[in-house]
Each structure stands twice: as structure tokens, then as C-alpha cells.
mmCIF file of C-alpha atoms in Angstrom:
data_model
loop_
_atom_site.group_PDB
_atom_site.id
_atom_site.type_symbol
_atom_site.label_atom_id
_atom_site.label_comp_id
_atom_site.label_asym_id
_atom_site.label_seq_id
_atom_site.Cartn_x
_atom_site.Cartn_y
_atom_site.Cartn_z
ATOM 1 C CA UNK T 1 18.525 -32.686 -78.304
ATOM 2 C CA UNK T 2 16.860 -35.578 -76.249
ATOM 3 C CA UNK T 3 16.366 -34.540 -73.570
ATOM 4 C CA UNK T 4 17.901 -36.433 -70.502
ATOM 5 C CA UNK T 5 14.052 -36.157 -68.061
ATOM 6 C CA UNK T 6 11.815 -38.058 -70.652
ATOM 7 C CA UNK T 7 9.480 -36.607 -71.512
ATOM 8 C CA UNK T 8 9.327 -34.023 -68.555
ATOM 9 C CA UNK T 9 11.576 -30.651 -69.378
ATOM 10 C CA UNK T 10 14.130 -29.683 -71.418
ATOM 11 C CA UNK T 11 16.950 -26.520 -69.780
ATOM 12 C CA UNK T 12 18.451 -25.220 -72.492
ATOM 13 C CA UNK T 13 21.259 -22.847 -72.391
ATOM 14 C CA UNK T 14 19.682 -20.316 -70.355
ATOM 15 C CA UNK T 15 17.999 -20.937 -67.549
ATOM 16 C CA UNK T 16 14.852 -17.400 -68.660
ATOM 17 C CA UNK T 17 13.996 -17.072 -71.602
ATOM 18 C CA UNK T 18 11.012 -18.112 -74.333
ATOM 19 C CA UNK T 19 14.428 -21.234 -74.842
ATOM 20 C CA UNK T 20 15.413 -22.227 -71.611
ATOM 21 C CA UNK T 21 13.051 -24.911 -71.542
ATOM 22 C CA UNK T 22 10.249 -26.969 -73.741
ATOM 23 C CA UNK T 23 8.877 -30.570 -74.097
ATOM 24 C CA UNK T 24 10.640 -33.199 -75.468
ATOM 25 C CA UNK T 25 11.267 -37.589 -76.006
ATOM 26 C CA UNK T 26 14.127 -39.200 -74.857
ATOM 27 C CA UNK T 27 15.534 -41.408 -71.722
ATOM 28 C CA UNK T 28 13.821 -41.415 -68.341
ATOM 29 C CA UNK T 29 16.700 -42.009 -66.273
ATOM 30 C CA UNK T 30 19.079 -38.848 -64.866
ATOM 31 C CA UNK T 31 22.055 -38.351 -63.627
ATOM 32 C CA UNK T 32 22.214 -35.066 -62.078
ATOM 33 C CA UNK T 33 24.654 -33.815 -59.821
ATOM 34 C CA UNK T 34 23.392 -34.177 -56.319
ATOM 35 C CA UNK T 35 24.474 -30.416 -54.724
ATOM 36 C CA UNK T 36 22.608 -27.003 -55.460
ATOM 37 C CA UNK T 37 25.222 -24.976 -56.603
ATOM 38 C CA UNK T 38 24.221 -21.430 -55.010
ATOM 39 C CA UNK T 39 26.003 -19.176 -58.115
ATOM 40 C CA UNK T 40 25.105 -15.393 -55.419
ATOM 41 C CA UNK T 41 27.368 -14.881 -52.613
ATOM 42 C CA UNK T 42 25.449 -16.021 -49.810
ATOM 43 C CA UNK T 43 27.295 -14.604 -46.502
ATOM 44 C CA UNK T 44 26.426 -11.699 -44.264
ATOM 45 C CA UNK T 45 29.080 -10.234 -42.786
ATOM 46 C CA UNK T 46 27.642 -7.644 -40.540
ATOM 47 C CA UNK T 47 24.078 -9.217 -39.481
ATOM 48 C CA UNK T 48 26.699 -12.140 -38.439
ATOM 49 C CA UNK T 49 29.002 -10.381 -36.012
ATOM 50 C CA UNK T 50 26.239 -8.839 -34.195
ATOM 51 C CA UNK T 51 25.195 -10.254 -30.551
ATOM 52 C CA UNK T 52 21.017 -10.764 -30.468
ATOM 53 C CA UNK T 53 18.460 -9.258 -28.098
ATOM 54 C CA UNK T 54 14.166 -9.442 -28.027
ATOM 55 C CA UNK T 55 12.352 -6.626 -28.077
ATOM 56 C CA UNK T 56 8.972 -6.903 -26.262
ATOM 57 C CA UNK T 57 7.265 -3.637 -28.753
ATOM 58 C CA UNK T 58 7.286 -2.813 -32.299
ATOM 59 C CA UNK T 59 8.601 -0.088 -31.228
ATOM 60 C CA UNK T 60 11.656 -0.670 -29.185
ATOM 61 C CA UNK T 61 13.058 2.318 -26.667
ATOM 62 C CA UNK T 62 15.294 2.616 -24.761
ATOM 63 C CA UNK T 63 16.584 4.866 -22.220
ATOM 64 C CA UNK T 64 20.325 6.836 -22.534
ATOM 65 C CA UNK T 65 22.488 9.563 -20.357
ATOM 66 C CA UNK T 66 25.282 12.440 -21.266
ATOM 67 C CA UNK T 67 27.505 12.727 -18.405
ATOM 68 C CA UNK T 68 28.323 16.112 -18.174
ATOM 69 C CA UNK T 69 31.751 17.639 -19.538
ATOM 70 C CA UNK T 70 34.719 17.653 -17.173
ATOM 71 C CA UNK T 71 34.351 20.613 -14.421
ATOM 72 C CA UNK T 72 38.058 21.848 -14.232
ATOM 73 C CA UNK T 73 36.457 24.404 -11.053
ATOM 74 C CA UNK T 74 35.669 22.077 -9.226
ATOM 75 C CA UNK T 75 36.492 22.913 -5.371
ATOM 76 C CA UNK T 76 35.079 23.997 -2.461
ATOM 77 C CA UNK T 77 35.729 25.574 -0.004
ATOM 78 C CA UNK T 78 35.923 24.927 3.832
ATOM 79 C CA UNK T 79 32.247 24.499 5.843
ATOM 80 C CA UNK T 80 30.948 25.705 2.016
ATOM 81 C CA UNK T 81 26.794 24.950 1.932
ATOM 82 C CA UNK T 82 25.717 22.804 -0.526
ATOM 83 C CA UNK T 83 24.453 23.334 -4.013
ATOM 84 C CA UNK T 84 22.674 21.559 -6.491
ATOM 85 C CA UNK T 85 22.103 21.545 -10.068
ATOM 86 C CA UNK T 86 19.070 20.547 -12.214
ATOM 87 C CA UNK T 87 19.826 16.351 -12.074
ATOM 88 C CA UNK T 88 20.712 14.848 -15.490
ATOM 89 C CA UNK T 89 18.136 13.389 -17.717
ATOM 90 C CA UNK T 90 17.769 10.536 -19.404
ATOM 91 C CA UNK T 91 17.349 10.872 -22.824
ATOM 92 C CA UNK T 92 14.230 8.559 -24.399
ATOM 93 C CA UNK T 93 15.981 6.571 -27.944
ATOM 94 C CA UNK T 94 13.292 4.707 -30.588
ATOM 95 C CA UNK T 95 12.760 2.582 -33.258
ATOM 96 C CA UNK T 96 10.494 0.285 -34.895
ATOM 97 C CA UNK T 97 10.708 -2.668 -36.037
ATOM 98 C CA UNK T 98 10.876 -3.772 -39.482
ATOM 99 C CA UNK T 99 8.400 -6.565 -40.709
ATOM 100 C CA UNK T 100 10.829 -9.025 -43.940
ATOM 101 C CA UNK T 101 9.238 -12.240 -45.881
ATOM 102 C CA UNK T 102 10.537 -14.449 -48.152
ATOM 103 C CA UNK T 103 7.197 -16.239 -50.552
ATOM 104 C CA UNK T 104 7.880 -19.330 -52.097
ATOM 105 C CA UNK T 105 5.063 -22.246 -53.895
ATOM 106 C CA UNK T 106 5.700 -25.632 -55.578
ATOM 107 C CA UNK T 107 2.871 -26.904 -57.430
ATOM 108 C CA UNK T 108 2.002 -30.355 -56.793
ATOM 109 C CA UNK T 109 3.347 -32.239 -59.889
ATOM 110 C CA UNK T 110 7.120 -30.390 -59.313
ATOM 111 C CA UNK T 111 6.544 -31.570 -55.645
ATOM 112 C CA UNK T 112 6.197 -35.313 -56.745
ATOM 113 C CA UNK T 113 8.319 -35.678 -59.817
ATOM 114 C CA UNK T 114 11.601 -37.256 -59.973
ATOM 115 C CA UNK T 115 13.403 -35.243 -61.323
ATOM 116 C CA UNK T 116 14.984 -33.181 -58.810
ATOM 117 C CA UNK T 117 14.777 -35.538 -55.759
ATOM 118 C CA UNK T 118 18.553 -35.285 -57.264
ATOM 119 C CA UNK T 119 19.084 -32.073 -54.616
ATOM 120 C CA UNK T 120 16.737 -32.932 -51.538
ATOM 121 C CA UNK T 121 12.852 -32.331 -51.916
ATOM 122 C CA UNK T 122 11.794 -29.216 -54.381
ATOM 123 C CA UNK T 123 9.387 -27.965 -51.324
ATOM 124 C CA UNK T 124 12.946 -27.994 -48.794
ATOM 125 C CA UNK T 125 15.277 -26.595 -51.409
ATOM 126 C CA UNK T 126 12.917 -23.518 -51.942
ATOM 127 C CA UNK T 127 12.187 -22.958 -48.433
ATOM 128 C CA UNK T 128 16.244 -23.386 -47.833
ATOM 129 C CA UNK T 129 17.190 -20.174 -50.916
ATOM 130 C CA UNK T 130 14.033 -18.033 -49.894
ATOM 131 C CA UNK T 131 15.830 -18.163 -45.731
ATOM 132 C CA UNK T 132 19.269 -17.160 -47.463
ATOM 133 C CA UNK T 133 17.736 -14.776 -49.753
ATOM 134 C CA UNK T 134 15.946 -13.154 -46.333
ATOM 135 C CA UNK T 135 19.239 -13.320 -44.779
ATOM 136 C CA UNK T 136 20.627 -10.903 -47.899
ATOM 137 C CA UNK T 137 17.779 -8.447 -47.764
ATOM 138 C CA UNK T 138 18.703 -8.143 -43.613
ATOM 139 C CA UNK T 139 21.896 -7.888 -43.941
ATOM 140 C CA UNK T 140 21.359 -4.460 -47.030
ATOM 141 C CA UNK T 141 18.088 -3.837 -44.239
ATOM 142 C CA UNK T 142 20.882 -3.790 -41.728
ATOM 143 C CA UNK T 143 23.787 -1.654 -42.601
ATOM 144 C CA UNK T 144 20.921 0.645 -45.232
ATOM 145 C CA UNK T 145 17.687 0.881 -43.643
ATOM 146 C CA UNK T 146 16.406 4.562 -43.339
ATOM 147 C CA UNK T 147 13.534 4.718 -40.934
ATOM 148 C CA UNK T 148 9.753 5.286 -42.144
ATOM 149 C CA UNK T 149 7.092 5.302 -39.979
ATOM 150 C CA UNK T 150 4.097 6.948 -41.052
ATOM 151 C CA UNK T 151 0.249 4.444 -41.091
ATOM 152 C CA UNK T 152 -0.915 1.262 -40.842
ATOM 153 C CA UNK T 153 -0.917 0.775 -44.662
ATOM 154 C CA UNK T 154 3.294 2.087 -44.940
ATOM 155 C CA UNK T 155 5.266 -0.923 -44.506
ATOM 156 C CA UNK T 156 8.093 0.248 -41.403
ATOM 157 C CA UNK T 157 11.234 0.579 -41.375
ATOM 158 C CA UNK T 158 14.000 0.571 -38.791
ATOM 159 C CA UNK T 159 16.706 2.941 -38.593
ATOM 160 C CA UNK T 160 19.988 1.128 -40.412
ATOM 161 C CA UNK T 161 23.834 1.548 -39.230
ATOM 162 C CA UNK T 162 24.512 4.103 -41.220
ATOM 163 C CA UNK T 163 21.974 6.427 -40.501
ATOM 164 C CA UNK T 164 22.483 5.945 -36.929
ATOM 165 C CA UNK T 165 25.956 7.278 -36.589
ATOM 166 C CA UNK T 166 25.126 10.201 -39.254
ATOM 167 C CA UNK T 167 22.256 11.507 -37.017
ATOM 168 C CA UNK T 168 24.976 10.823 -34.416
ATOM 169 C CA UNK T 169 27.436 13.053 -35.423
ATOM 170 C CA UNK T 170 29.600 10.665 -36.267
ATOM 171 C CA UNK T 171 29.917 11.135 -40.748
ATOM 172 C CA UNK T 172 32.046 12.416 -42.495
ATOM 173 C CA UNK T 173 30.887 13.516 -46.243
ATOM 174 C CA UNK T 174 33.812 12.746 -48.642
ATOM 175 C CA UNK T 175 34.447 13.423 -52.252
ATOM 176 C CA UNK T 176 36.449 11.080 -54.549
ATOM 177 C CA UNK T 177 38.601 11.309 -51.161
ATOM 178 C CA UNK T 178 41.916 9.440 -51.507
ATOM 179 C CA UNK T 179 41.346 6.226 -48.335
ATOM 180 C CA UNK T 180 44.981 6.313 -46.380
ATOM 181 C CA UNK T 181 45.710 5.530 -43.157
ATOM 182 C CA UNK T 182 45.658 8.452 -41.902
ATOM 183 C CA UNK T 183 41.898 9.164 -42.750
ATOM 184 C CA UNK T 184 41.380 5.728 -41.097
ATOM 185 C CA UNK T 185 43.114 6.483 -37.318
ATOM 186 C CA UNK T 186 43.034 10.374 -37.519
ATOM 187 C CA UNK T 187 39.017 10.598 -38.490
ATOM 188 C CA UNK T 188 37.257 6.977 -38.149
ATOM 189 C CA UNK T 189 38.583 5.098 -35.408
ATOM 190 C CA UNK T 190 39.905 8.351 -33.435
ATOM 191 C CA UNK T 191 36.097 9.723 -34.028
ATOM 192 C CA UNK T 192 34.802 6.806 -32.221
ATOM 193 C CA UNK T 193 37.661 6.986 -29.662
ATOM 194 C CA UNK T 194 37.177 10.368 -28.931
ATOM 195 C CA UNK T 195 33.174 10.338 -27.676
ATOM 196 C CA UNK T 196 34.058 8.130 -24.931
ATOM 197 C CA UNK T 197 34.470 4.292 -26.962
ATOM 198 C CA UNK T 198 36.937 2.191 -28.910
ATOM 199 C CA UNK T 199 36.576 0.649 -32.157
ATOM 200 C CA UNK T 200 36.424 -2.631 -32.239
ATOM 201 C CA UNK T 201 35.600 -3.423 -35.800
ATOM 202 C CA UNK T 202 36.141 -1.827 -39.171
ATOM 203 C CA UNK T 203 33.396 -2.525 -42.204
ATOM 204 C CA UNK T 204 35.063 -2.380 -45.531
ATOM 205 C CA UNK T 205 34.067 -2.988 -48.822
ATOM 206 C CA UNK T 206 37.151 -4.745 -51.287
ATOM 207 C CA UNK T 207 37.735 -1.332 -52.808
ATOM 208 C CA UNK T 208 39.009 -0.356 -49.268
ATOM 209 C CA UNK T 209 40.362 -3.307 -48.265
ATOM 210 C CA UNK T 210 43.242 -3.290 -51.672
ATOM 211 C CA UNK T 211 44.312 -0.195 -49.727
ATOM 212 C CA UNK T 212 44.181 -1.288 -46.244
ATOM 213 C CA UNK T 213 46.480 -4.235 -46.906
ATOM 214 C CA UNK T 214 48.996 -1.424 -47.984
ATOM 215 C CA UNK T 215 49.277 0.367 -44.546
ATOM 216 C CA UNK T 216 52.520 0.640 -43.160
ATOM 217 C CA UNK T 217 51.790 0.012 -39.298
ATOM 218 C CA UNK T 218 51.352 -2.705 -37.003
ATOM 219 C CA UNK T 219 48.997 -4.888 -38.468
ATOM 220 C CA UNK T 220 47.940 -8.958 -38.667
ATOM 221 C CA UNK T 221 46.977 -11.250 -41.138
ATOM 222 C CA UNK T 222 45.883 -14.754 -41.691
ATOM 223 C CA UNK T 223 48.632 -17.213 -41.598
ATOM 224 C CA UNK T 224 47.564 -20.263 -43.319
ATOM 225 C CA UNK T 225 49.596 -23.045 -41.174
ATOM 226 C CA UNK T 226 48.850 -26.233 -43.496
ATOM 227 C CA UNK T 227 50.550 -24.140 -46.697
ATOM 228 C CA UNK T 228 53.083 -22.014 -43.806
ATOM 229 C CA UNK T 229 52.296 -19.022 -46.357
ATOM 230 C CA UNK T 230 51.122 -15.733 -45.492
ATOM 231 C CA UNK T 231 48.133 -14.274 -46.896
ATOM 232 C CA UNK T 232 47.631 -10.941 -47.625
ATOM 233 C CA UNK T 233 44.973 -9.420 -46.617
ATOM 234 C CA UNK T 234 44.864 -7.482 -42.738
ATOM 235 C CA UNK T 235 42.694 -8.858 -40.958
ATOM 236 C CA UNK T 236 43.192 -7.589 -37.630
ATOM 237 C CA UNK T 237 44.369 -3.855 -37.165
ATOM 238 C CA UNK T 238 46.872 -2.084 -33.879
ATOM 239 C CA UNK T 239 45.135 1.452 -33.451
ATOM 240 C CA UNK T 240 46.772 4.061 -31.556
ATOM 241 C CA UNK T 241 42.383 3.251 -30.422
ATOM 242 C CA UNK T 242 43.155 -0.244 -29.296
ATOM 243 C CA UNK T 243 43.240 -3.186 -31.432
ATOM 244 C CA UNK T 244 40.102 -3.002 -34.616
ATOM 245 C CA UNK T 245 38.701 -6.293 -36.147
ATOM 246 C CA UNK T 246 39.251 -5.820 -39.423
ATOM 247 C CA UNK T 247 35.424 -6.991 -41.856
ATOM 248 C CA UNK T 248 35.916 -7.331 -45.298
ATOM 249 C CA UNK T 249 32.028 -6.665 -46.829
ATOM 250 C CA UNK T 250 30.413 -7.196 -50.422
ATOM 251 C CA UNK T 251 29.649 -4.332 -52.318
ATOM 252 C CA UNK T 252 26.245 -5.908 -53.042
ATOM 253 C CA UNK T 253 25.260 -4.146 -48.856
ATOM 254 C CA UNK T 254 27.721 -1.624 -48.629
ATOM 255 C CA UNK T 255 29.005 0.749 -51.234
ATOM 256 C CA UNK T 256 32.277 0.910 -53.032
ATOM 257 C CA UNK T 257 33.273 4.302 -51.044
ATOM 258 C CA UNK T 258 32.144 3.848 -48.235
ATOM 259 C CA UNK T 259 33.842 2.869 -45.066
ATOM 260 C CA UNK T 260 32.291 2.429 -40.959
ATOM 261 C CA UNK T 261 33.309 0.736 -37.411
ATOM 262 C CA UNK T 262 31.994 0.331 -34.731
ATOM 263 C CA UNK T 263 31.969 -0.016 -30.472
ATOM 264 C CA UNK T 264 30.594 -3.679 -31.784
ATOM 265 C CA UNK T 265 29.268 -3.969 -28.155
ATOM 266 C CA UNK T 266 26.459 -1.159 -28.657
ATOM 267 C CA UNK T 267 24.830 -3.018 -31.703
ATOM 268 C CA UNK T 268 23.174 -5.802 -32.045
ATOM 269 C CA UNK T 269 20.020 -7.253 -34.189
ATOM 270 C CA UNK T 270 16.428 -7.658 -31.813
ATOM 271 C CA UNK T 271 13.998 -9.014 -32.602
ATOM 272 C CA UNK T 272 9.969 -8.678 -31.966
ATOM 273 C CA UNK T 273 9.186 -11.705 -33.365
ATOM 274 C CA UNK T 274 11.876 -14.646 -34.935
ATOM 275 C CA UNK T 275 11.888 -15.885 -38.371
ATOM 276 C CA UNK T 276 8.783 -18.728 -38.879
ATOM 277 C CA UNK T 277 7.607 -20.201 -41.447
ATOM 278 C CA UNK T 278 3.887 -20.015 -42.826
ATOM 279 C CA UNK T 279 2.216 -22.715 -44.544
ATOM 280 C CA UNK T 280 -1.038 -20.899 -45.621
ATOM 281 C CA UNK T 281 -4.080 -23.271 -46.236
ATOM 282 C CA UNK T 282 -4.678 -24.592 -49.621
ATOM 283 C CA UNK T 283 -5.694 -22.753 -52.587
ATOM 284 C CA UNK T 284 -5.281 -25.165 -55.630
ATOM 285 C CA UNK T 285 -2.577 -27.813 -56.008
ATOM 286 C CA UNK T 286 0.470 -26.212 -54.971
ATOM 287 C CA UNK T 287 2.189 -25.691 -51.924
ATOM 288 C CA UNK T 288 2.583 -22.365 -50.304
ATOM 289 C CA UNK T 289 5.543 -20.880 -47.320
ATOM 290 C CA UNK T 290 5.892 -17.111 -45.872
ATOM 291 C CA UNK T 291 8.866 -16.740 -44.563
ATOM 292 C CA UNK T 292 9.249 -13.864 -42.183
ATOM 293 C CA UNK T 293 10.047 -11.603 -39.443
ATOM 294 C CA UNK T 294 9.738 -9.216 -37.813
ATOM 295 C CA UNK T 295 13.261 -7.069 -36.284
ATOM 296 C CA UNK T 296 15.016 -4.002 -36.319
ATOM 297 C CA UNK T 297 18.091 -2.478 -35.320
ATOM 298 C CA UNK T 298 19.708 -2.453 -31.303
ATOM 299 C CA UNK T 299 21.538 1.007 -31.995
ATOM 300 C CA UNK T 300 22.114 2.110 -27.491
ATOM 301 C CA UNK T 301 24.886 4.579 -28.965
ATOM 302 C CA UNK T 302 25.399 5.404 -31.616
ATOM 303 C CA UNK T 303 27.993 8.175 -31.348
ATOM 304 C CA UNK T 304 30.044 4.533 -30.668
ATOM 305 C CA UNK T 305 30.152 4.069 -34.438
ATOM 306 C CA UNK T 306 32.000 6.407 -37.384
ATOM 307 C CA UNK T 307 31.528 6.326 -41.194
ATOM 308 C CA UNK T 308 32.887 7.950 -43.933
ATOM 309 C CA UNK T 309 31.377 7.324 -47.596
ATOM 310 C CA UNK T 310 32.997 8.870 -51.376
ATOM 311 C CA UNK T 311 35.925 7.152 -50.504
ATOM 312 C CA UNK T 312 38.317 6.517 -53.482
ATOM 313 C CA UNK T 313 41.572 3.837 -53.402
#
């Protein structure tokens, strides 16, 4: 067919492959939708719910202290001498930042060609797309990253939420275990509460959200005020351990059989170098950009989380 882009490109039925772009002739007028249609999911729920902080080092550290067990025999006789115990020495917790980046480049011809003006300047559009891709990579790392720090030639990786919870001993390994309200209350939420915290947020994949919607306990659903109708999915769960906010996380980030709960105040995204862009010197007829971030998860108290995997509906 004749290309609406004149002597430029003829976009065929696919986006990739030898038949997707070809030279053709035709009119020079362009009728293009002025919005760039995003085909991939861009929501990053876990990343968006956590607070932020800043780090002064690529290997941030913090101190943790655990109270001694309750002394059921704490009673002294009249005029008894003082006795002293060894001090409660805080433990040092270490983390390492993860340097992530996305690159973009646009040829000089394409930056000037009016074909792409309908969706804005191609340079700006490419930068925006790469930023969204980087944010998705960050969300995946926040949940799934496993710590690695060997040498300068090897990429460092921080300890993500699931690894932090597992290292703290607050993880249950399932075996195609059917997800139930008892598992939610008596294992996951109780696991956070029994360590001295209060579960505030629960992150679930779509498969388990469907099961959760059928639970009989007191819960709260979204109410669409304008439509005056009750939306079926549970947004807040009232448990014996407090009110828990439910967050639906896509399975591209969270395995379909994994669920985790947090006392969210103890978990933050920490930045050694917040997101920035560099534009390297020109080495040809093109623009190049590098979008980067240097960051890590700050898990101040890993026992304030609990996870369970290999669950089925």
C-alpha cells in the first residue's frame, strides 16, 4: 500500500520483522493520533507505596537492637545488692546499593522528521519510555533482588524484600498449598504481629486476590460513588492484628503463588544517587542519553515482614 508518510516509512502489520518497515511513495500529509499508546503495564505498586530516604554510602548500614525476653522472676529482696548483666549490644545491618540504568538514542534524521511530531519530539518520547522501563525494573528488584557484592567488575545487587524476610526467618515455604483465610490470619499476619509489629500492608498477585475476595471476615471493598455500586474486590482487610491495606501487584513482579505482608514504616527506598540523565558527547549523527539510579532497599526491621510462597487458589 502507499505509505501515509510519503517517501519515508511504510508501517506494516507488525512492529518487528523484515516486513514491518519499508520504503514506499505516497502523499506527505500525516493523520496520526497525538497520544503514544502504551501497550505494557506501567504501574509499580510496591515501589509507589514505600517511603523514601537518602544514603551517604553505597554500602549503607544501620543498627538494630532486640529486647531481652521478659524476665518472669524479676523481683528483688529488700536491701539486695545490685547485680549487672552484659549490655545489649546492637547488631550492625549492612546493605549495598544497586546501580541501574536505561539507554536511549535517536538519529539526527528522526529528531527532525515531522512524522513523529504528533506524539511529541522523539527525543523526549524515548526518554519518557526509558524512565518508565527503569521504574518497572526498580519495582522488580525491590521485591526480588538478591544481595551480591563480590568485586568492582561485578554488578552489585541489594537485598530485596523477599530475601530480607526470608533471611529473618519469617518465610513459609508452601507445597501447592491452598490459600485460605486461616493462612492469611494465622501464619502471614500473625507472623508479623508475633515479632512485635503490626501488619499494615499486604501485597498479593491477581490469582490470590481472587481467593481473598471470597473471605468471610470483616473487610472493606471499594465503593464507586458515582455509579452507586459495590466493586467486588477487597481493598482493606480487618484482621485481629489490625487493619491491613491490600495491594494488587502484577505477576511480572510477584510470583503468582507468593504473598507478603509488611509493617510498612520499617521499609523504605533509599537513594545514594537519585535518578539522573547523562547525555554523552556526540560521536555521530545521533543523540544519546543514559538514565541512571543508584539505590537500595532500607529494611530497618526485616522481622516486620512475613511471606509465603507456593500458594494456589
